[in-house]
Amino acid sequence: MLFRAMLVIATMVAGGASAAELPLIDAHIHYSHDAWERTPPAEAIAILRRAGLKKAFVSSSSDDGTQQLHALAPELVVPVLRPYRRRGETASWVRDESVIPYLESRLARFRYAGIGEFHVNGADADLPVMQRIVTLAGEHGLFLHAHADADAVRRIFARDPDARVLWAHAGFADTATVRGMLAAHPNLWADLAYRSDHARDGTVEAAWRALFTEFPERFTVGTDTFTPARWDDVVDHATAARAWLGDLPAEIADRIAWRNAEALIAGSVSR
């Protein structure tokens, strides 16, 4: 209820047809095994369409969820390959060598834009499984969707300076850290999924406005349906995103809303 109340306020503040009609790519959607019964594939696609999305980056535990949605709407769903087979592998996967043949088998069978979202922090980014994933992404021309701290992101780029990384949740880092990372790594993008500190009541916060102005080509929006119940928020999240994007100059809003995500897809060879 609180989210919906904030949404109404944000929409009233933003106003205007231009914000309401802004194209949007959601760069952080999951359709994992425990969501399939609650929200069947056809219903999930209907939700994405009701949100007015141009595209949605979808990854799942297991990848079968992503493939179900892609089969129904290939023009809408952008497949991203997650290393998790089931929920609960977020802490163990990076030390599980069986992840690599799983990923290699999926890469041989299907086409993807990226690998992720995966969770990794600090020196774990130097472990063999993670390092092989960085190599696989380079071999297949894919971006990496990393739920990671700044240290792990730096280690990924140390492994492959040409890697393209979409930093989930902008690392949940403060604006000073985000700015430093974007300045240091020209192939780093940041999604804003599951963050609320960048805008309040449809108004973009000053420090974030400065970041969006300095790095207009480096941010994307996303919902993060990390639990099945989050699918109930996809449409509301799109409406709220359009509200705060309407507080930005049109060119910057357009980039964050969809053009940056589109550019990330365009750079993926496998897709």
PDB file of C-alpha atoms in Angstrom:
ATOM      1  CA  MET A   1       0.000   0.000   0.000  1.00  0.00           C
ATOM      2  CA  LEU A   2       2.812   2.415   0.826  1.00  0.00           C
ATOM      3  CA  PHE A   3       4.470   1.748  -2.551  1.00  0.00           C
ATOM      4  CA  ARG A   4       1.203   2.428  -4.384  1.00  0.00           C
ATOM      5  CA  ALA A   5       0.612   5.639  -2.439  1.00  0.00           C
ATOM      6  CA  MET A   6       4.100   6.862  -3.295  1.00  0.00           C
ATOM      7  CA  LEU A   7       3.465   5.916  -6.909  1.00  0.00           C
ATOM      8  CA  VAL A   8       0.318   8.046  -7.099  1.00  0.00           C
ATOM      9  CA  ILE A   9       2.175  11.040  -5.658  1.00  0.00           C
ATOM     10  CA  ALA A  10       5.087  10.544  -8.044  1.00  0.00           C
ATOM     11  CA  THR A  11       2.804  10.342 -11.057  1.00  0.00           C
ATOM     12  CA  MET A  12       0.933  13.503 -10.031  1.00  0.00           C
ATOM     13  CA  VAL A  13       4.190  15.393  -9.584  1.00  0.00           C
ATOM     14  CA  ALA A  14       5.627  14.281 -12.907  1.00  0.00           C
ATOM     15  CA  GLY A  15       2.417  14.670 -14.897  1.00  0.00           C
ATOM     16  CA  GLY A  16       2.337  15.163 -18.640  1.00  0.00           C
ATOM     17  CA  ALA A  17       1.784  12.769 -21.507  1.00  0.00           C
ATOM     18  CA  SER A  18       5.466  12.667 -22.423  1.00  0.00           C
ATOM     19  CA  ALA A  19       6.470  10.954 -19.161  1.00  0.00           C
ATOM     20  CA  ALA A  20       3.536   8.527 -19.296  1.00  0.00           C
ATOM     21  CA  GLU A  21       4.371   7.505 -22.874  1.00  0.00           C
ATOM     22  CA  LEU A  22       8.139   7.189 -22.445  1.00  0.00           C
ATOM     23  CA  PRO A  23       9.451   3.912 -23.925  1.00  0.00           C
ATOM     24  CA  LEU A  24      11.093   1.718 -21.323  1.00  0.00           C
ATOM     25  CA  ILE A  25      13.418  -1.286 -21.204  1.00  0.00           C
ATOM     26  CA  ASP A  26      13.437  -3.132 -17.888  1.00  0.00           C
ATOM     27  CA  ALA A  27      17.000  -4.413 -17.523  1.00  0.00           C
ATOM     28  CA  HIS A  28      16.456  -6.572 -14.438  1.00  0.00           C
ATOM     29  CA  ILE A  29      13.722  -9.218 -14.557  1.00  0.00           C
ATOM     30  CA  HIS A  30      13.842 -12.787 -13.209  1.00  0.00           C
ATOM     31  CA  TYR A  31      11.394 -15.583 -13.979  1.00  0.00           C
ATOM     32  CA  SER A  32      12.661 -18.357 -11.730  1.00  0.00           C
ATOM     33  CA  HIS A  33      11.186 -21.799 -11.109  1.00  0.00           C
ATOM     34  CA  ASP A  34       9.120 -20.726  -8.098  1.00  0.00           C
ATOM     35  CA  ALA A  35       7.340 -18.033 -10.151  1.00  0.00           C
ATOM     36  CA  TRP A  36       6.072 -20.292 -12.929  1.00  0.00           C
ATOM     37  CA  GLU A  37       2.979 -21.624 -11.157  1.00  0.00           C
ATOM     38  CA  ARG A  38       2.052 -18.330  -9.505  1.00  0.00           C
ATOM     39  CA  THR A  39       2.512 -16.365 -12.724  1.00  0.00           C
ATOM     40  CA  PRO A  40       2.287 -18.679 -15.758  1.00  0.00           C
ATOM     41  CA  PRO A  41       4.304 -17.711 -18.846  1.00  0.00           C
ATOM     42  CA  ALA A  42       1.424 -16.170 -20.795  1.00  0.00           C
ATOM     43  CA  GLU A  43       0.452 -14.084 -17.774  1.00  0.00           C
ATOM     44  CA  ALA A  44       4.055 -12.974 -17.239  1.00  0.00           C
ATOM     45  CA  ILE A  45       4.261 -11.769 -20.840  1.00  0.00           C
ATOM     46  CA  ALA A  46       0.935  -9.979 -20.411  1.00  0.00           C
ATOM     47  CA  ILE A  47       2.345  -8.158 -17.358  1.00  0.00           C
ATOM     48  CA  LEU A  48       5.417  -7.025 -19.291  1.00  0.00           C
ATOM     49  CA  ARG A  49       3.161  -5.745 -22.070  1.00  0.00           C
ATOM     50  CA  ARG A  50       0.856  -3.943 -19.618  1.00  0.00           C
ATOM     51  CA  ALA A  51       3.940  -2.180 -18.292  1.00  0.00           C
ATOM     52  CA  GLY A  52       4.462  -0.842 -21.804  1.00  0.00           C
ATOM     53  CA  LEU A  53       7.978  -2.237 -22.060  1.00  0.00           C
ATOM     54  CA  LYS A  54       9.902  -2.206 -25.318  1.00  0.00           C
ATOM     55  CA  LYS A  55      12.017  -5.060 -23.993  1.00  0.00           C
ATOM     56  CA  ALA A  56      12.879  -6.846 -20.751  1.00  0.00           C
ATOM     57  CA  PHE A  57      16.217  -8.420 -19.827  1.00  0.00           C
ATOM     58  CA  VAL A  58      15.161 -11.766 -18.339  1.00  0.00           C
ATOM     59  CA  SER A  59      17.324 -14.230 -16.400  1.00  0.00           C
ATOM     60  CA  SER A  60      16.108 -17.139 -14.336  1.00  0.00           C
ATOM     61  CA  SER A  61      16.913 -19.979 -11.963  1.00  0.00           C
ATOM     62  CA  SER A  62      16.826 -22.188 -13.978  1.00  0.00           C
ATOM     63  CA  ASP A  63      17.254 -20.809 -17.479  1.00  0.00           C
ATOM     64  CA  ASP A  64      14.143 -22.744 -18.521  1.00  0.00           C
ATOM     65  CA  GLY A  65      12.042 -19.857 -17.223  1.00  0.00           C
ATOM     66  CA  THR A  66      13.778 -17.395 -19.500  1.00  0.00           C
ATOM     67  CA  GLN A  67      13.375 -19.718 -22.466  1.00  0.00           C
ATOM     68  CA  GLN A  68       9.642 -20.126 -21.793  1.00  0.00           C
ATOM     69  CA  LEU A  69       9.131 -16.380 -21.955  1.00  0.00           C
ATOM     70  CA  HIS A  70      11.422 -15.894 -24.941  1.00  0.00           C
ATOM     71  CA  ALA A  71       9.527 -18.552 -26.904  1.00  0.00           C
ATOM     72  CA  LEU A  72       6.276 -16.648 -26.347  1.00  0.00           C
ATOM     73  CA  ALA A  73       7.629 -13.159 -27.080  1.00  0.00           C
ATOM     74  CA  PRO A  74      11.068 -13.137 -28.747  1.00  0.00           C
ATOM     75  CA  GLU A  75      10.697  -9.494 -29.720  1.00  0.00           C
ATOM     76  CA  LEU A  76      10.128  -8.518 -26.076  1.00  0.00           C
ATOM     77  CA  VAL A  77      12.303 -10.857 -23.995  1.00  0.00           C
ATOM     78  CA  VAL A  78      16.098 -10.446 -24.050  1.00  0.00           C
ATOM     79  CA  PRO A  79      17.595 -13.689 -22.676  1.00  0.00           C
ATOM     80  CA  VAL A  80      20.384 -13.379 -20.100  1.00  0.00           C
ATOM     81  CA  LEU A  81      21.951 -16.610 -18.843  1.00  0.00           C
ATOM     82  CA  ARG A  82      22.050 -17.029 -15.077  1.00  0.00           C
ATOM     83  CA  PRO A  83      24.485 -19.525 -13.479  1.00  0.00           C
ATOM     84  CA  TYR A  84      21.876 -20.676 -10.947  1.00  0.00           C
ATOM     85  CA  ARG A  85      19.848 -23.826 -11.511  1.00  0.00           C
ATOM     86  CA  ARG A  86      17.612 -23.272  -8.487  1.00  0.00           C
ATOM     87  CA  ARG A  87      17.038 -20.623  -5.857  1.00  0.00           C
ATOM     88  CA  GLY A  88      19.565 -20.861  -3.036  1.00  0.00           C
ATOM     89  CA  GLU A  89      22.727 -21.026  -5.140  1.00  0.00           C
ATOM     90  CA  THR A  90      23.630 -17.362  -4.740  1.00  0.00           C
ATOM     91  CA  ALA A  91      26.287 -18.063  -2.122  1.00  0.00           C
ATOM     92  CA  SER A  92      27.580 -21.417  -3.364  1.00  0.00           C
ATOM     93  CA  TRP A  93      27.715 -21.070  -7.148  1.00  0.00           C
ATOM     94  CA  VAL A  94      31.090 -19.343  -7.362  1.00  0.00           C
ATOM     95  CA  ARG A  95      32.785 -22.424  -5.818  1.00  0.00           C
ATOM     96  CA  ASP A  96      30.714 -24.943  -7.764  1.00  0.00           C
ATOM     97  CA  GLU A  97      32.622 -26.175 -10.796  1.00  0.00           C
ATOM     98  CA  SER A  98      29.482 -27.796 -12.242  1.00  0.00           C
ATOM     99  CA  VAL A  99      28.278 -24.296 -13.100  1.00  0.00           C
ATOM    100  CA  ILE A 100      30.699 -24.073 -16.023  1.00  0.00           C
ATOM    101  CA  PRO A 101      29.510 -27.097 -18.056  1.00  0.00           C
ATOM    102  CA  TYR A 102      25.930 -25.983 -17.365  1.00  0.00           C
ATOM    103  CA  LEU A 103      26.620 -22.554 -18.828  1.00  0.00           C
ATOM    104  CA  GLU A 104      28.585 -23.976 -21.746  1.00  0.00           C
ATOM    105  CA  SER A 105      25.725 -26.339 -22.633  1.00  0.00           C
ATOM    106  CA  ARG A 106      23.188 -23.492 -22.592  1.00  0.00           C
ATOM    107  CA  LEU A 107      25.455 -21.237 -24.642  1.00  0.00           C
ATOM    108  CA  ALA A 108      25.773 -23.982 -27.231  1.00  0.00           C
ATOM    109  CA  ARG A 109      22.003 -24.384 -27.419  1.00  0.00           C
ATOM    110  CA  PHE A 110      20.543 -20.876 -27.131  1.00  0.00           C
ATOM    111  CA  ARG A 111      21.416 -17.265 -27.907  1.00  0.00           C
ATOM    112  CA  TYR A 112      21.868 -14.687 -25.149  1.00  0.00           C
ATOM    113  CA  ALA A 113      22.756 -11.044 -24.675  1.00  0.00           C
ATOM    114  CA  GLY A 114      24.546 -11.510 -21.353  1.00  0.00           C
ATOM    115  CA  ILE A 115      25.533 -13.762 -18.453  1.00  0.00           C
ATOM    116  CA  GLY A 116      24.001 -13.012 -15.062  1.00  0.00           C
ATOM    117  CA  GLU A 117      22.617 -11.791 -12.834  1.00  0.00           C
ATOM    118  CA  PHE A 118      25.152 -13.434 -10.530  1.00  0.00           C
ATOM    119  CA  HIS A 119      26.253 -12.513  -7.004  1.00  0.00           C
ATOM    120  CA  VAL A 120      29.945 -12.060  -6.265  1.00  0.00           C
ATOM    121  CA  ASN A 121      31.921  -9.941  -3.822  1.00  0.00           C
ATOM    122  CA  GLY A 122      35.560  -9.070  -3.284  1.00  0.00           C
ATOM    123  CA  ALA A 123      38.235 -11.682  -3.892  1.00  0.00           C
ATOM    124  CA  ASP A 124      35.623 -14.288  -4.891  1.00  0.00           C
ATOM    125  CA  ALA A 125      35.775 -12.611  -8.305  1.00  0.00           C
ATOM    126  CA  ASP A 126      39.246 -14.142  -8.678  1.00  0.00           C
ATOM    127  CA  LEU A 127      38.046 -17.713  -8.142  1.00  0.00           C
ATOM    128  CA  PRO A 128      38.314 -20.057 -11.150  1.00  0.00           C
ATOM    129  CA  VAL A 129      34.542 -20.328 -11.770  1.00  0.00           C
ATOM    130  CA  MET A 130      34.099 -16.564 -11.909  1.00  0.00           C
ATOM    131  CA  GLN A 131      37.191 -16.078 -14.020  1.00  0.00           C
ATOM    132  CA  ARG A 132      35.952 -18.684 -16.508  1.00  0.00           C
ATOM    133  CA  ILE A 133      32.623 -16.849 -16.730  1.00  0.00           C
ATOM    134  CA  VAL A 134      34.448 -13.637 -17.598  1.00  0.00           C
ATOM    135  CA  THR A 135      36.289 -15.543 -20.315  1.00  0.00           C
ATOM    136  CA  LEU A 136      33.073 -17.116 -21.617  1.00  0.00           C
ATOM    137  CA  ALA A 137      31.443 -13.702 -21.855  1.00  0.00           C
ATOM    138  CA  GLY A 138      34.386 -12.441 -23.879  1.00  0.00           C
ATOM    139  CA  GLU A 139      34.361 -15.470 -26.170  1.00  0.00           C
ATOM    140  CA  HIS A 140      30.634 -15.121 -26.873  1.00  0.00           C
ATOM    141  CA  GLY A 141      30.488 -11.330 -26.972  1.00  0.00           C
ATOM    142  CA  LEU A 142      28.168 -11.052 -23.968  1.00  0.00           C
ATOM    143  CA  PHE A 143      27.853  -8.515 -21.169  1.00  0.00           C
ATOM    144  CA  LEU A 144      28.079  -9.541 -17.513  1.00  0.00           C
ATOM    145  CA  HIS A 145      25.226  -8.668 -15.155  1.00  0.00           C
ATOM    146  CA  ALA A 146      26.973  -8.531 -11.785  1.00  0.00           C
ATOM    147  CA  HIS A 147      25.395  -8.125  -8.366  1.00  0.00           C
ATOM    148  CA  ALA A 148      28.735  -7.187  -6.858  1.00  0.00           C
ATOM    149  CA  ASP A 149      30.621  -4.816  -4.657  1.00  0.00           C
ATOM    150  CA  ALA A 150      33.035  -2.332  -6.216  1.00  0.00           C
ATOM    151  CA  ASP A 151      36.026  -4.535  -5.406  1.00  0.00           C
ATOM    152  CA  ALA A 152      34.615  -7.473  -7.368  1.00  0.00           C
ATOM    153  CA  VAL A 153      33.803  -5.252 -10.345  1.00  0.00           C
ATOM    154  CA  ARG A 154      37.379  -3.977 -10.363  1.00  0.00           C
ATOM    155  CA  ARG A 155      38.641  -7.578 -10.324  1.00  0.00           C
ATOM    156  CA  ILE A 156      36.420  -8.457 -13.285  1.00  0.00           C
ATOM    157  CA  PHE A 157      37.947  -5.618 -15.291  1.00  0.00           C
ATOM    158  CA  ALA A 158      41.430  -6.652 -14.160  1.00  0.00           C
ATOM    159  CA  ARG A 159      40.704 -10.067 -15.669  1.00  0.00           C
ATOM    160  CA  ASP A 160      39.325  -8.570 -18.890  1.00  0.00           C
ATOM    161  CA  PRO A 161      39.651  -4.800 -19.454  1.00  0.00           C
ATOM    162  CA  ASP A 162      37.331  -5.142 -22.465  1.00  0.00           C
ATOM    163  CA  ALA A 163      34.525  -6.785 -20.483  1.00  0.00           C
ATOM    164  CA  ARG A 164      31.131  -5.058 -20.519  1.00  0.00           C
ATOM    165  CA  VAL A 165      29.515  -5.070 -17.092  1.00  0.00           C
ATOM    166  CA  LEU A 166      25.990  -4.118 -16.066  1.00  0.00           C
ATOM    167  CA  TRP A 167      26.339  -3.378 -12.346  1.00  0.00           C
ATOM    168  CA  ALA A 168      23.153  -4.552 -10.650  1.00  0.00           C
ATOM    169  CA  HIS A 169      21.611  -1.995  -8.306  1.00  0.00           C
ATOM    170  CA  ALA A 170      24.632   0.249  -8.993  1.00  0.00           C
ATOM    171  CA  GLY A 171      26.231  -1.931  -6.330  1.00  0.00           C
ATOM    172  CA  PHE A 172      23.898  -0.431  -3.695  1.00  0.00           C
ATOM    173  CA  ALA A 173      26.782   2.030  -3.419  1.00  0.00           C
ATOM    174  CA  ASP A 174      26.666   5.743  -2.590  1.00  0.00           C
ATOM    175  CA  THR A 175      26.855   8.292  -5.382  1.00  0.00           C
ATOM    176  CA  ALA A 176      30.532   9.081  -4.785  1.00  0.00           C
ATOM    177  CA  THR A 177      31.460   5.408  -5.219  1.00  0.00           C
ATOM    178  CA  VAL A 178      29.241   5.025  -8.279  1.00  0.00           C
ATOM    179  CA  ARG A 179      30.797   8.099  -9.857  1.00  0.00           C
ATOM    180  CA  GLY A 180      34.323   6.863  -9.208  1.00  0.00           C
ATOM    181  CA  MET A 181      33.556   3.472 -10.718  1.00  0.00           C
ATOM    182  CA  LEU A 182      31.935   4.897 -13.842  1.00  0.00           C
ATOM    183  CA  ALA A 183      34.819   7.318 -14.321  1.00  0.00           C
ATOM    184  CA  ALA A 184      37.390   4.529 -13.973  1.00  0.00           C
ATOM    185  CA  HIS A 185      35.632   1.942 -16.165  1.00  0.00           C
ATOM    186  CA  PRO A 186      34.204   3.109 -19.501  1.00  0.00           C
ATOM    187  CA  ASN A 187      32.588  -0.309 -20.113  1.00  0.00           C
ATOM    188  CA  LEU A 188      30.570  -0.197 -16.897  1.00  0.00           C
ATOM    189  CA  TRP A 189      26.814   0.407 -16.873  1.00  0.00           C
ATOM    190  CA  ALA A 190      24.661   0.563 -13.731  1.00  0.00           C
ATOM    191  CA  ASP A 191      21.072  -0.575 -13.302  1.00  0.00           C
ATOM    192  CA  LEU A 192      18.886   1.173 -10.734  1.00  0.00           C
ATOM    193  CA  ALA A 193      16.751  -1.835  -9.814  1.00  0.00           C
ATOM    194  CA  TYR A 194      15.444  -2.012  -6.255  1.00  0.00           C
ATOM    195  CA  ARG A 195      16.801   1.436  -5.379  1.00  0.00           C
ATOM    196  CA  SER A 196      14.723   4.380  -4.250  1.00  0.00           C
ATOM    197  CA  ASP A 197      17.394   6.863  -3.177  1.00  0.00           C
ATOM    198  CA  HIS A 198      17.782   8.372  -6.650  1.00  0.00           C
ATOM    199  CA  ALA A 199      14.304   9.938  -6.668  1.00  0.00           C
ATOM    200  CA  ARG A 200      11.594  10.936  -4.211  1.00  0.00           C
ATOM    201  CA  ASP A 201       8.012  11.843  -5.090  1.00  0.00           C
ATOM    202  CA  GLY A 202       8.892  12.032  -8.778  1.00  0.00           C
ATOM    203  CA  THR A 203      11.842  14.371  -8.181  1.00  0.00           C
ATOM    204  CA  VAL A 204      15.401  13.232  -8.902  1.00  0.00           C
ATOM    205  CA  GLU A 205      17.800  13.758  -5.986  1.00  0.00           C
ATOM    206  CA  ALA A 206      20.519  16.362  -6.616  1.00  0.00           C
ATOM    207  CA  ALA A 207      23.522  14.019  -6.326  1.00  0.00           C
ATOM    208  CA  TRP A 208      21.933  11.515  -8.684  1.00  0.00           C
ATOM    209  CA  ARG A 209      20.913  14.248 -11.110  1.00  0.00           C
ATOM    210  CA  ALA A 210      24.572  15.242 -11.282  1.00  0.00           C
ATOM    211  CA  LEU A 211      25.530  11.607 -11.985  1.00  0.00           C
ATOM    212  CA  PHE A 212      22.870  11.208 -14.679  1.00  0.00           C
ATOM    213  CA  THR A 213      24.048  14.446 -16.288  1.00  0.00           C
ATOM    214  CA  GLU A 214      27.717  13.451 -16.202  1.00  0.00           C
ATOM    215  CA  PHE A 215      27.129   9.837 -17.339  1.00  0.00           C
ATOM    216  CA  PRO A 216      23.871   9.894 -19.323  1.00  0.00           C
ATOM    217  CA  GLU A 217      24.843   6.808 -21.354  1.00  0.00           C
ATOM    218  CA  ARG A 218      25.610   4.540 -18.422  1.00  0.00           C
ATOM    219  CA  PHE A 219      22.369   3.940 -16.460  1.00  0.00           C
ATOM    220  CA  THR A 220      19.385   1.635 -16.972  1.00  0.00           C
ATOM    221  CA  VAL A 221      16.168   1.003 -15.050  1.00  0.00           C
ATOM    222  CA  GLY A 222      14.937  -2.307 -13.687  1.00  0.00           C
ATOM    223  CA  THR A 223      12.405  -3.908 -11.351  1.00  0.00           C
ATOM    224  CA  ASP A 224      14.219  -7.027 -10.031  1.00  0.00           C
ATOM    225  CA  THR A 225      11.543  -9.694  -9.655  1.00  0.00           C
ATOM    226  CA  PHE A 226      13.763 -11.630  -7.244  1.00  0.00           C
ATOM    227  CA  THR A 227      10.752 -13.232  -5.569  1.00  0.00           C
ATOM    228  CA  PRO A 228       7.536 -14.380  -7.293  1.00  0.00           C
ATOM    229  CA  ALA A 229       5.503 -11.659  -5.535  1.00  0.00           C
ATOM    230  CA  ARG A 230       7.618  -8.963  -7.191  1.00  0.00           C
ATOM    231  CA  TRP A 231       5.834  -9.692 -10.460  1.00  0.00           C
ATOM    232  CA  ASP A 232       2.894  -7.788  -8.944  1.00  0.00           C
ATOM    233  CA  ASP A 233       5.053  -4.636  -8.982  1.00  0.00           C
ATOM    234  CA  VAL A 234       6.268  -4.659 -12.602  1.00  0.00           C
ATOM    235  CA  VAL A 235       3.545  -2.388 -13.984  1.00  0.00           C
ATOM    236  CA  ASP A 236       3.657  -0.016 -10.998  1.00  0.00           C
ATOM    237  CA  HIS A 237       7.427   0.136 -11.181  1.00  0.00           C
ATOM    238  CA  ALA A 238       7.304   1.121 -14.857  1.00  0.00           C
ATOM    239  CA  THR A 239       4.827   3.888 -14.053  1.00  0.00           C
ATOM    240  CA  ALA A 240       6.978   5.151 -11.174  1.00  0.00           C
ATOM    241  CA  ALA A 241      10.121   5.051 -13.326  1.00  0.00           C
ATOM    242  CA  ARG A 242       8.445   7.121 -16.017  1.00  0.00           C
ATOM    243  CA  ALA A 243       7.424   9.614 -13.320  1.00  0.00           C
ATOM    244  CA  TRP A 244      10.946  10.364 -12.068  1.00  0.00           C
ATOM    245  CA  LEU A 245      12.419  10.148 -15.549  1.00  0.00           C
ATOM    246  CA  GLY A 246      10.015  12.928 -16.458  1.00  0.00           C
ATOM    247  CA  ASP A 247      11.943  15.165 -14.052  1.00  0.00           C
ATOM    248  CA  LEU A 248      15.079  14.876 -16.200  1.00  0.00           C
ATOM    249  CA  PRO A 249      15.917  16.580 -19.497  1.00  0.00           C
ATOM    250  CA  ALA A 250      14.267  14.638 -22.293  1.00  0.00           C
ATOM    251  CA  GLU A 251      17.502  13.411 -23.886  1.00  0.00           C
ATOM    252  CA  ILE A 252      18.861  12.052 -20.590  1.00  0.00           C
ATOM    253  CA  ALA A 253      15.524  10.467 -19.677  1.00  0.00           C
ATOM    254  CA  ASP A 254      15.359   8.781 -23.073  1.00  0.00           C
ATOM    255  CA  ARG A 255      18.811   7.276 -22.639  1.00  0.00           C
ATOM    256  CA  ILE A 256      18.178   5.933 -19.142  1.00  0.00           C
ATOM    257  CA  ALA A 257      14.688   4.697 -20.030  1.00  0.00           C
ATOM    258  CA  TRP A 258      15.728   2.524 -22.958  1.00  0.00           C
ATOM    259  CA  ARG A 259      18.503   3.709 -25.262  1.00  0.00           C
ATOM    260  CA  ASN A 260      21.356   2.656 -22.947  1.00  0.00           C
ATOM    261  CA  ALA A 261      19.904  -0.834 -22.562  1.00  0.00           C
ATOM    262  CA  GLU A 262      19.396  -1.035 -26.309  1.00  0.00           C
ATOM    263  CA  ALA A 263      23.054  -0.112 -26.844  1.00  0.00           C
ATOM    264  CA  LEU A 264      24.107  -2.848 -24.418  1.00  0.00           C
ATOM    265  CA  ILE A 265      22.102  -5.412 -26.400  1.00  0.00           C
ATOM    266  CA  ALA A 266      23.518  -4.151 -29.686  1.00  0.00           C
ATOM    267  CA  GLY A 267      27.036  -4.823 -28.410  1.00  0.00           C
ATOM    268  CA  SER A 268      26.271  -8.488 -27.724  1.00  0.00           C
ATOM    269  CA  VAL A 269      27.490 -10.728 -30.546  1.00  0.00           C
ATOM    270  CA  SER A 270      25.539 -13.819 -29.476  1.00  0.00           C
ATOM    271  CA  ARG A 271      22.233 -12.019 -29.769  1.00  0.00           C
TER     272      ARG A 271
END
